[in-house]
Coordinates of C-alpha atoms in Angstrom, one line a residue:
M1 CA 11.4 25.1 14.2
E2 CA 7.7 25.7 14.8
N3 CA 6.9 26.6 18.4
K4 CA 5.0 23.9 20.2
P5 CA 2.2 24.7 22.6
Q6 CA 3.2 24.6 26.2
G7 CA 2.9 21.1 27.6
S8 CA 3.0 19.3 24.2
T9 CA 5.2 16.3 23.5
L10 CA 7.4 15.8 20.4
G11 CA 6.7 12.5 18.6
A12 CA 9.4 10.0 18.0
F13 CA 9.8 7.9 14.9
K14 CA 11.7 4.7 14.3
F15 CA 12.6 4.2 10.6
L16 CA 13.3 0.6 9.6
L17 CA 16.2 0.2 7.2
P18 CA 16.9 -3.0 5.1
A19 CA 20.1 -4.8 6.0
V20 CA 20.2 -6.9 2.8
D21 CA 19.1 -6.7 -0.8
G22 CA 16.0 -8.6 -1.8
Y23 CA 12.2 -8.7 -1.8
I24 CA 9.9 -8.3 1.2
V25 CA 7.7 -11.4 1.7
R26 CA 4.5 -9.3 1.9
N27 CA 4.1 -5.5 1.7
D28 CA 2.5 -5.1 5.1
I29 CA 4.7 -7.4 7.1
I30 CA 5.8 -4.7 9.6
Q31 CA 2.3 -3.6 10.4
R32 CA 1.0 -7.2 10.8
R33 CA 3.9 -8.2 13.1
F34 CA 3.3 -5.2 15.4
L35 CA -0.4 -5.7 16.1
T36 CA 0.1 -6.2 19.8
C37 CA 3.0 -3.7 20.3
E38 CA 1.7 -1.1 22.8
L39 CA 4.7 1.1 22.3
A40 CA 3.6 1.9 18.8
E41 CA 1.1 4.7 18.1
E42 CA 1.1 3.8 14.4
V43 CA 3.0 1.5 12.0
V44 CA 3.4 2.1 8.3
D45 CA 5.0 -0.1 5.6
F46 CA 6.7 1.6 2.6
S47 CA 7.4 -1.4 0.5
T48 CA 5.7 -2.3 -2.8
T49 CA 4.7 -5.9 -3.7
G50 CA 7.3 -7.5 -6.0
A51 CA 9.7 -4.5 -6.0
K52 CA 13.3 -5.2 -5.2
I53 CA 14.9 -3.2 -2.3
A54 CA 18.5 -2.4 -1.7
A55 CA 20.3 -2.7 1.6
F56 CA 21.0 0.6 3.3
R57 CA 24.7 1.5 3.0
Y58 CA 26.4 3.5 5.8
D59 CA 29.2 4.8 3.6
R60 CA 27.3 7.9 2.6
S61 CA 28.7 11.4 3.4
P62 CA 27.5 12.7 6.8
G63 CA 25.3 15.3 5.3
S64 CA 23.3 12.9 3.3
V65 CA 22.9 10.0 5.8
L66 CA 19.5 11.1 7.1
K67 CA 18.1 11.8 3.7
E68 CA 19.3 8.5 2.3
A69 CA 18.0 6.6 5.4
M70 CA 14.5 8.1 5.0
N71 CA 14.6 7.2 1.3
S72 CA 15.7 3.7 2.0
A73 CA 13.3 3.0 4.9
V74 CA 10.9 0.1 4.3
G75 CA 8.7 1.2 7.2
V76 CA 8.3 3.5 10.1
I77 CA 7.0 3.2 13.7
C78 CA 5.5 6.2 15.4
V79 CA 6.4 5.7 19.0
K80 CA 4.1 6.7 21.9
P81 CA 5.6 9.6 23.8
S82 CA 7.8 8.4 26.7
P83 CA 11.5 8.9 27.3
E84 CA 12.1 5.1 27.7
N85 CA 9.9 3.9 24.8
M86 CA 12.6 4.2 22.1
E87 CA 14.9 2.0 24.0
R88 CA 12.2 -0.5 24.8
L89 CA 11.2 -0.5 21.1
E90 CA 14.6 -2.0 20.2
T91 CA 13.8 -5.1 22.2
E92 CA 10.3 -5.3 20.6
I93 CA 11.8 -5.0 17.1
Q94 CA 14.1 -8.0 17.8
A95 CA 11.3 -10.1 19.1
R96 CA 9.0 -9.3 16.2
L97 CA 11.3 -9.0 13.1
A98 CA 14.2 -11.4 13.9
F99 CA 13.5 -13.7 11.0
P100 CA 14.2 -13.6 7.2
W101 CA 11.4 -11.3 6.0
I102 CA 13.6 -10.1 3.1
V103 CA 14.2 -13.0 0.6
D104 CA 16.3 -13.5 -2.5
K105 CA 13.5 -14.2 -4.9
P106 CA 10.0 -12.6 -5.2
L107 CA 6.8 -14.6 -5.1
P108 CA 6.0 -15.6 -8.7
R109 CA 3.0 -13.8 -10.2
R110 CA 0.1 -16.2 -9.8
R111 CA -3.5 -16.0 -10.8
L112 CA -5.7 -17.8 -8.3
A113 CA -9.4 -18.7 -8.6
L114 CA -11.1 -18.2 -5.2
I115 CA -14.3 -20.4 -5.1
D116 CA -16.8 -18.6 -2.9
G117 CA -15.7 -15.0 -2.5
K118 CA -17.4 -14.7 0.9
G119 CA -19.0 -11.4 2.0
Y120 CA -17.8 -7.9 1.4
P121 CA -14.4 -7.5 3.2
H122 CA -15.2 -4.2 5.0
R123 CA -18.2 -5.9 6.7
S124 CA -16.3 -8.9 7.9
T125 CA -12.9 -9.1 9.7
G126 CA -12.4 -12.7 8.4
N127 CA -13.1 -11.9 4.8
L128 CA -10.9 -8.8 5.0
G129 CA -8.1 -11.0 6.1
I130 CA -8.4 -13.2 3.0
Y131 CA -8.4 -10.3 0.5
R132 CA -5.7 -8.3 2.5
A133 CA -3.4 -11.3 2.3
A134 CA -3.9 -11.6 -1.5
K135 CA -3.1 -7.9 -2.0
A136 CA -0.1 -8.0 0.3
L137 CA 1.4 -11.1 -1.5
G138 CA 0.6 -9.8 -5.0
V139 CA -1.7 -12.8 -5.8
E140 CA -4.3 -12.0 -8.5
L141 CA -7.7 -13.2 -7.5
V142 CA -10.5 -14.4 -9.8
V143 CA -13.6 -14.6 -7.6
V144 CA -16.0 -17.4 -8.6
N145 CA -19.5 -17.2 -7.2
K146 CA -23.1 -16.9 -8.2
E147 CA -24.6 -14.1 -10.2
G148 CA -25.2 -11.0 -8.1
H149 CA -22.3 -11.5 -5.7
W150 CA -20.7 -8.3 -4.5
A151 CA -17.5 -9.1 -6.3
Q152 CA -19.3 -8.9 -9.7
E153 CA -19.6 -5.1 -9.3
D154 CA -16.4 -3.4 -10.6
A155 CA -17.2 -0.2 -8.7
I156 CA -16.9 -1.8 -5.3
A157 CA -14.8 -4.9 -6.1
S158 CA -12.0 -3.7 -8.3
E159 CA -9.7 -3.0 -5.3
W160 CA -10.1 -6.5 -4.0
R161 CA -10.0 -8.8 -7.1
D162 CA -8.7 -9.0 -10.6
E163 CA -11.8 -10.6 -12.2
F164 CA -15.2 -12.1 -11.3
L165 CA -16.6 -15.3 -12.8
P166 CA -20.3 -16.2 -12.4
C167 CA -20.9 -19.9 -11.5
D168 CA -23.5 -21.9 -9.6
I169 CA -21.4 -23.1 -6.6
T170 CA -24.1 -25.2 -5.0
P171 CA -22.2 -28.1 -3.3
D172 CA -23.6 -31.0 -5.3
A173 CA -22.1 -33.8 -7.5
G174 CA -22.0 -31.5 -10.6
L175 CA -20.0 -28.7 -8.9
P176 CA -16.5 -29.8 -10.0
D177 CA -17.6 -29.9 -13.7
R178 CA -19.3 -26.5 -13.4
I179 CA -16.1 -25.0 -11.9
V180 CA -14.0 -26.4 -14.8
A181 CA -16.5 -25.2 -17.4
S182 CA -16.6 -21.7 -15.9
L183 CA -12.9 -21.3 -15.6
S184 CA -12.5 -22.4 -19.3
N185 CA -14.2 -19.2 -20.2
L186 CA -11.5 -16.9 -18.8
Q187 CA -9.3 -15.0 -21.3
R188 CA -6.3 -15.5 -19.1
P189 CA -6.2 -18.9 -17.4
V190 CA -5.7 -19.4 -13.6
D191 CA -2.7 -21.1 -12.2
C192 CA -4.5 -22.6 -9.2
I193 CA -7.8 -22.7 -7.4
T194 CA -8.8 -22.8 -3.7
T195 CA -11.6 -22.1 -1.2
Y196 CA -11.9 -21.3 2.5
T197 CA -15.4 -22.9 2.6
D198 CA -15.9 -26.3 4.2
G199 CA -18.7 -27.6 2.0
L200 CA -16.8 -26.7 -1.2
L201 CA -13.4 -28.3 -0.4
P202 CA -14.0 -31.7 -2.0
A203 CA -15.4 -30.2 -5.2
V204 CA -12.6 -27.7 -5.5
A205 CA -10.0 -30.5 -5.1
K206 CA -11.7 -32.6 -7.8
A207 CA -11.9 -29.6 -10.1
A208 CA -8.2 -28.9 -9.7
E209 CA -7.4 -32.6 -10.6
K210 CA -9.6 -32.4 -13.7
M211 CA -7.7 -29.3 -14.8
G212 CA -4.3 -30.7 -14.0
L213 CA -3.7 -28.1 -11.3
F214 CA -1.8 -28.4 -8.1
T215 CA -3.9 -29.7 -5.2
N216 CA -4.0 -32.1 -2.3
P217 CA -5.5 -35.5 -3.2
S218 CA -9.3 -35.2 -3.5
T219 CA -9.6 -38.6 -2.0
A220 CA -8.0 -37.3 1.2
V221 CA -10.3 -34.3 1.2
D222 CA -13.3 -36.5 0.7
I223 CA -12.3 -38.6 3.8
C224 CA -12.1 -35.5 6.0
N225 CA -15.5 -34.5 4.9
E226 CA -17.0 -37.6 6.6
K227 CA -16.1 -38.3 10.2
H228 CA -16.9 -42.0 10.0
R229 CA -14.5 -42.5 7.1
T230 CA -11.9 -40.5 9.1
R231 CA -12.4 -43.0 12.0
E232 CA -11.9 -45.9 9.6
L233 CA -8.7 -44.4 8.4
A234 CA -7.1 -44.0 11.8
P235 CA -8.5 -46.7 14.1
E236 CA -5.2 -46.8 16.1
V237 CA -5.6 -43.1 16.9
N238 CA -9.0 -43.6 18.5
G239 CA -8.2 -46.7 20.5
G240 CA -10.9 -49.0 19.1
V241 CA -13.8 -46.7 19.9
V242 CA -17.1 -48.0 18.7
S243 CA -18.2 -45.9 15.7
F244 CA -20.9 -46.6 13.1
T245 CA -23.5 -44.7 11.0
A246 CA -27.3 -44.8 10.7
K247 CA -29.9 -42.8 8.8
T248 CA -33.0 -43.5 10.8
A249 CA -34.1 -44.6 14.2
A250 CA -35.1 -47.9 12.7
D251 CA -31.6 -48.4 11.2
L252 CA -30.2 -47.7 14.7
E253 CA -32.4 -50.2 16.4
R254 CA -31.4 -52.9 13.9
L255 CA -27.7 -52.1 14.3
L256 CA -27.8 -52.1 18.1
K257 CA -28.8 -55.8 18.1
D258 CA -25.3 -56.7 17.2
K259 CA -23.4 -54.1 19.3
T260 CA -22.7 -53.7 22.9
L261 CA -22.8 -50.0 24.0
Q262 CA -21.8 -48.4 27.3
F263 CA -23.8 -45.9 29.3
P264 CA -24.5 -43.0 29.3
L265 CA -26.4 -43.1 26.0
V266 CA -27.5 -40.0 24.2
E267 CA -29.8 -40.8 21.3
A268 CA -30.6 -37.8 19.0
I269 CA -31.0 -39.5 15.6
T270 CA -34.7 -38.7 15.4
Q271 CA -34.0 -35.0 16.2
N272 CA -31.3 -35.0 13.6
Q273 CA -33.7 -36.2 11.0
L274 CA -36.2 -33.5 11.9
N275 CA -33.7 -30.7 11.7
F276 CA -31.6 -32.0 8.8
P277 CA -33.6 -34.4 6.7
G278 CA -31.7 -37.0 4.7
T279 CA -28.5 -36.7 6.6
T280 CA -26.6 -39.7 8.1
S281 CA -25.9 -39.7 11.8
M282 CA -22.7 -41.1 13.3
I283 CA -22.9 -43.1 16.6
E284 CA -19.8 -43.5 18.7
T285 CA -18.7 -44.0 22.3
H286 CA -18.7 -40.9 24.4
I287 CA -15.1 -39.8 25.1
C288 CA -13.9 -37.8 28.1
G289 CA -10.8 -35.7 28.3
P290 CA -9.8 -32.1 27.6
E291 CA -10.8 -31.0 24.1
V292 CA -8.3 -29.1 21.9
D293 CA -8.0 -27.4 18.6
A294 CA -4.8 -28.3 16.8
N295 CA -3.6 -26.3 13.8
F296 CA -0.8 -27.3 11.4
V297 CA 1.1 -25.6 8.6
L298 CA 2.4 -28.2 6.1
M299 CA 4.9 -27.6 3.4
D300 CA 6.0 -30.5 1.3
G301 CA 5.2 -32.8 4.2
E302 CA 7.2 -30.8 6.7
V303 CA 5.4 -29.2 9.7
L304 CA 6.5 -25.5 9.5
F305 CA 4.3 -24.4 12.4
S306 CA 1.8 -25.9 14.8
E307 CA -0.1 -24.8 17.9
I308 CA -2.6 -26.3 20.3
N309 CA -5.3 -24.4 22.2
D310 CA -7.9 -25.3 24.9
D311 CA -11.5 -25.7 23.9
F312 CA -13.6 -25.1 27.0
P313 CA -16.7 -27.2 27.8
S314 CA -20.1 -26.2 26.5
T315 CA -23.1 -25.9 28.8
A316 CA -24.2 -29.5 28.0
D317 CA -20.8 -31.1 28.6
T318 CA -20.1 -33.3 31.6
D319 CA -17.1 -34.5 33.4
E320 CA -16.1 -38.2 33.6
H321 CA -18.6 -38.7 36.4
G322 CA -21.5 -37.3 34.3
N323 CA -21.7 -34.0 36.2
R324 CA -22.4 -30.9 34.3
Y325 CA -19.9 -28.0 34.6
F326 CA -22.8 -25.5 34.6
P327 CA -25.7 -25.1 37.1
P328 CA -29.1 -26.5 36.2
S329 CA -30.4 -23.0 35.6
V330 CA -28.2 -22.8 32.5
P331 CA -29.9 -24.4 29.4
P332 CA -27.8 -27.3 28.1
S333 CA -26.3 -26.8 24.6
F334 CA -23.3 -28.2 22.7
A335 CA -22.6 -24.9 21.1
E336 CA -19.0 -23.9 21.9
L337 CA -18.5 -21.0 24.4
S338 CA -14.8 -20.2 24.6
T339 CA -11.3 -21.1 23.6
I340 CA -8.1 -20.0 25.2
I341 CA -4.8 -19.9 23.2
P342 CA -2.3 -21.3 23.9
S343 CA -3.1 -24.6 25.7
I344 CA -1.7 -25.3 29.2
L345 CA -1.8 -29.1 28.9
P346 CA 1.5 -30.8 30.0
T347 CA 4.4 -30.5 27.6
D348 CA 4.5 -34.2 26.8
E349 CA 0.7 -34.2 26.1
I350 CA 1.2 -31.3 23.7
A351 CA 4.0 -33.2 22.0
L352 CA 1.8 -36.3 21.8
L353 CA -1.0 -34.4 20.1
K354 CA 1.3 -32.7 17.6
S355 CA 3.1 -35.9 16.6
T356 CA 0.0 -38.1 16.4
L357 CA -2.1 -35.7 14.5
S358 CA 0.5 -34.6 12.0
Q359 CA 1.3 -38.2 11.2
T360 CA -2.4 -38.8 10.5
L361 CA -2.3 -35.9 8.0
L362 CA 0.7 -37.3 6.2
R363 CA -0.8 -40.8 6.2
L364 CA -3.8 -39.4 4.4
G365 CA -1.6 -38.0 1.7
F366 CA -1.6 -34.3 2.6
R367 CA 1.6 -32.4 1.7
Y368 CA 0.7 -28.7 1.7
G369 CA -1.9 -26.7 3.5
I370 CA -3.3 -25.3 6.7
F371 CA -5.2 -27.9 8.7
H372 CA -7.6 -27.4 11.6
L373 CA -8.1 -30.5 13.7
E374 CA -10.2 -31.2 16.8
A375 CA -9.2 -33.8 19.3
R376 CA -9.3 -34.9 22.9
I377 CA -6.5 -36.1 25.1
V378 CA -7.8 -39.2 26.9
N379 CA -6.2 -40.1 30.3
S380 CA -4.8 -36.5 30.5
R381 CA -3.1 -35.5 33.7
M382 CA -5.4 -32.4 33.7
H383 CA -9.1 -31.9 33.7
F384 CA -11.6 -29.1 33.7
S385 CA -12.9 -28.1 37.1
N386 CA -14.6 -25.2 38.7
T387 CA -12.0 -23.3 40.8
P388 CA -12.2 -20.1 42.9
D389 CA -10.9 -18.3 39.8
G390 CA -13.5 -20.0 37.5
L391 CA -13.7 -23.0 35.2
D392 CA -10.3 -24.0 33.9
L393 CA -7.9 -26.8 33.4
V394 CA -6.3 -28.0 36.7
P395 CA -4.0 -31.0 37.5
R396 CA -5.9 -34.2 38.4
D397 CA -5.5 -35.5 41.9
N398 CA -6.1 -39.2 41.2
I399 CA -3.0 -40.0 39.2
R400 CA -1.6 -43.3 40.6
D401 CA 0.9 -45.9 39.5
G402 CA -0.8 -48.0 36.8
T403 CA -3.0 -45.1 35.5
P404 CA -3.3 -45.5 31.7
E405 CA -1.0 -43.4 29.6
P406 CA -2.5 -40.4 27.8
R407 CA -3.6 -41.0 24.2
V408 CA -5.2 -39.0 21.4
F409 CA -8.7 -39.2 20.3
L410 CA -9.3 -37.6 16.9
V411 CA -12.6 -35.8 16.6
E412 CA -12.3 -34.3 13.0
I413 CA -10.0 -33.0 10.4
N414 CA -10.7 -29.8 8.4
P415 CA -8.2 -29.3 5.5
R416 CA -8.4 -25.6 5.7
A417 CA -7.6 -22.7 8.0
P418 CA -9.6 -22.5 11.3
G419 CA -12.6 -20.2 11.6
H420 CA -11.9 -16.5 11.3
R421 CA -12.1 -15.9 15.1
E422 CA -9.3 -18.3 15.8
T423 CA -7.3 -17.3 12.7
I424 CA -7.4 -13.7 13.9
A425 CA -6.3 -14.7 17.4
I426 CA -3.4 -16.7 16.1
E427 CA -2.1 -13.7 14.2
Y428 CA -2.2 -11.6 17.3
I429 CA -0.5 -14.2 19.5
Y430 CA 2.1 -15.6 17.1
G431 CA 2.2 -13.2 14.2
I432 CA 1.2 -16.1 11.8
D433 CA -1.4 -15.3 9.1
Y434 CA -3.2 -18.5 8.3
W435 CA -5.2 -16.8 5.5
A436 CA -1.9 -16.0 3.7
L437 CA -0.4 -19.4 4.3
H438 CA -3.6 -21.1 3.0
M439 CA -3.3 -19.1 -0.2
L440 CA 0.4 -19.8 -0.6
S441 CA -0.2 -23.5 -0.1
A442 CA -2.6 -23.5 -3.1
L443 CA 0.0 -22.0 -5.5
P444 CA 1.4 -24.4 -8.1
K445 CA 4.5 -26.3 -7.2
G446 CA 6.9 -27.7 -9.8
S447 CA 6.8 -31.5 -10.0
A448 CA 9.6 -32.1 -12.4
A449 CA 12.5 -31.2 -10.1
P450 CA 12.8 -30.5 -6.4
D451 CA 15.0 -27.4 -7.1
D452 CA 12.4 -25.7 -9.4
E453 CA 13.1 -22.0 -8.9
E454 CA 9.5 -20.9 -8.6
T455 CA 8.7 -23.7 -6.1
L456 CA 11.7 -22.7 -4.1
A457 CA 10.6 -19.1 -4.0
I458 CA 7.1 -20.1 -2.8
N459 CA 8.5 -22.4 -0.2
T460 CA 10.9 -19.8 1.0
I461 CA 8.2 -17.3 1.6
M462 CA 6.0 -19.9 3.3
R463 CA 8.8 -20.8 5.6
S464 CA 9.4 -17.1 6.3
L465 CA 5.8 -16.4 7.2
S466 CA 5.7 -19.4 9.5
H467 CA 8.1 -17.9 12.0
P468 CA 6.3 -17.1 15.2
L469 CA 6.8 -14.0 17.4
A470 CA 9.3 -14.5 20.3
E471 CA 7.7 -16.3 23.3
E472 CA 8.2 -13.2 25.5
I473 CA 5.6 -11.3 23.5
Q474 CA 3.1 -14.0 23.0
Y475 CA 0.0 -12.8 24.9
P476 CA -2.8 -15.3 25.6
I477 CA -6.1 -14.7 24.0
Y478 CA -9.7 -15.6 25.1
V479 CA -11.9 -16.3 22.1
G480 CA -15.5 -16.0 23.3
F481 CA -18.8 -16.9 21.6
I482 CA -22.0 -15.2 22.7
P483 CA -24.9 -17.6 21.9
T484 CA -28.4 -16.6 20.8
K485 CA -30.9 -17.0 23.6
Q486 CA -34.3 -16.3 22.0
D487 CA -36.1 -16.0 18.7
G488 CA -36.8 -12.5 17.5
K489 CA -35.5 -9.4 15.6
M490 CA -32.2 -7.8 16.6
V491 CA -32.8 -4.3 18.0
S492 CA -29.5 -3.2 19.4
S493 CA -26.3 -4.3 21.1
N494 CA -23.6 -2.5 23.2
L495 CA -20.4 -4.1 21.8
D496 CA -19.1 -0.8 20.6
N497 CA -19.9 0.9 23.9
L498 CA -18.2 -1.2 26.5
P499 CA -16.5 0.5 29.4
E500 CA -12.9 1.5 28.6
E501 CA -11.5 -0.7 31.3
L502 CA -12.9 -3.7 29.3
A503 CA -12.7 -2.4 25.8
K504 CA -8.9 -2.0 25.9
Y505 CA -8.5 -5.7 26.1
V506 CA -10.8 -6.5 23.1
V507 CA -8.6 -6.8 20.0
E508 CA -11.3 -8.1 17.6
S509 CA -15.0 -8.5 17.8
R510 CA -18.1 -8.6 15.7
V511 CA -21.9 -8.8 16.1
H512 CA -23.0 -11.4 13.5
I513 CA -26.7 -10.4 13.5
E514 CA -27.3 -6.9 12.3
K515 CA -30.0 -4.6 13.5
G516 CA -33.3 -5.7 12.0
Q517 CA -32.2 -9.3 11.2
M518 CA -33.9 -12.3 12.8
C519 CA -32.1 -14.7 15.1
K520 CA -33.2 -18.1 16.5
A521 CA -32.4 -19.6 19.9
Q522 CA -29.6 -22.2 19.9
G523 CA -29.6 -22.3 16.1
Q524 CA -32.1 -25.2 15.9
D525 CA -32.3 -24.6 12.1
G526 CA -28.6 -25.3 11.7
E527 CA -27.6 -21.7 11.4
W528 CA -24.6 -20.2 13.3
P529 CA -26.0 -20.1 16.8
F530 CA -24.1 -17.0 18.0
V531 CA -24.9 -13.3 18.2
A532 CA -21.3 -12.2 18.5
F533 CA -17.7 -13.2 19.1
I534 CA -15.0 -11.4 21.1
N535 CA -11.2 -11.8 21.1
V536 CA -9.8 -10.6 24.3
A537 CA -6.0 -10.4 24.6
A538 CA -4.0 -10.3 27.9
K539 CA -1.4 -7.6 28.6
M540 CA 0.9 -10.2 30.3
T541 CA 2.3 -13.5 29.2
G542 CA 2.4 -17.0 30.6
A543 CA 0.1 -18.2 33.4
E544 CA -0.7 -14.7 34.6
G545 CA -1.6 -13.8 31.0
R546 CA -3.9 -16.7 30.7
L547 CA -5.7 -15.9 33.9
Q548 CA -6.0 -12.2 32.8
A549 CA -7.3 -13.2 29.3
R550 CA -9.9 -15.6 30.7
T551 CA -11.0 -13.2 33.5
M552 CA -11.3 -10.2 31.2
G553 CA -13.0 -12.3 28.5
E554 CA -15.6 -13.5 30.9
R555 CA -16.2 -9.9 32.1
V556 CA -16.6 -8.7 28.5
T557 CA -19.0 -11.5 27.8
E558 CA -21.1 -10.6 30.9
A559 CA -21.0 -6.9 30.0
F560 CA -22.2 -7.5 26.4
K561 CA -25.9 -6.9 26.1
Y562 CA -28.3 -7.1 23.2
V563 CA -32.0 -6.5 22.7
V564 CA -34.2 -8.9 20.7
E565 CA -37.9 -8.4 20.3

């Protein structure tokens, strides 16, 4: 054996051997499930998409066991040097891979049209997740976008997509027909179509219906696209809250003659018309209570996975007494600042949110998909308050007999995966890839018989990929948004040069405004009003992990500096 330099450490490797015959649900499953494993120096998958693997047999002769094991391995983990790490890794493997990730049937080969191919994957963590999921699942992508999109160039796009189709994807009344016309020009037809873009969801559902392809009802998607129609659908969810629409200040004045409103009143319809001409404003009662994001994975009407996270107040938000959470020196804005996953609301309130919101989705007619909902829990037993440890949810001290029971107020429904910052965080915490599940949800399902083999194969893989990591390795994450503060041109930022004591907690981050690009304060023109985002993961679980994630997240936010001139 080669002599090692004095003081060096031999590396240890853990080879993962299949216990059953079958097909791996995605060819990077081991790497994706070990994102937060600090024992691993590197994780590598050996499997090939769609290839059948054979279970490792222990009845080999002693001399060939090691060779056969290395040939049969589906992945390997390079373990960080430490005598006890190999033993600790056994526990980690059980917590991360104790679910059926080798299945009987492979995912059927499917050709999917992706409407709006987003930006180049290597420049965006979110877009990388979409294309990585397609490659790992073996789904062929036909990217549909306008002429000149990066996916049109074979030299840079061939590794990410199968084909590019030019199409004007302006979200107007003619878009469904343009999609249908464009897709009819393909030499090989697509099996399904989808999008991850809010403004295109209704048109994509309509186009799928026109082509006879599998989709959620376009009527349901249309309702979600308008908050006022969503309110009309589920009045019982919102407890009779006053809600109506107006286009102009004159419309509002006329409507107010027949309505009784409560204070405080915030009237911004004139400002809305200035910033977004021609849009309709919705007017409704101001609702207090902790705000949450609620995400659901539906398969044939069954909730496979769901989670709730806490959406922290913005600088313009107030408590039930009208007091701002932030000092007067901080400019008021309703741009979101941070989210912490998972929520620490009481167990029964979490259950109420999940049951109420999932039933609303089913009542709309949704059966498959990833859904991102925003809601408030009214009459919650917790509220946001400034504490010695900072702003956070704490128990209320005014709960008495006769206090109204908690109820859910639905803010909005988005029939798609949450934004990429939250989607990334969910994969780190739970091992659940919403991008992949969104794609699987769009694949065609047999309608003739419930035991259709291809539908069963798709559903089996969806169920497999909806298994969360064990609770003992779910590390809370702080998702922070750094808002723009002034108009000007981006000169520099220090996100890649944070002190190591902070950088080690940052699992994902991105500066949205590149050097030389212009930014505007508070996004008054409707553009994304943030310079950057950060995902900061705790090294501990439970309440201690939440405090650590929030504390380190706030420290990273304070340490982030950028120069605009």
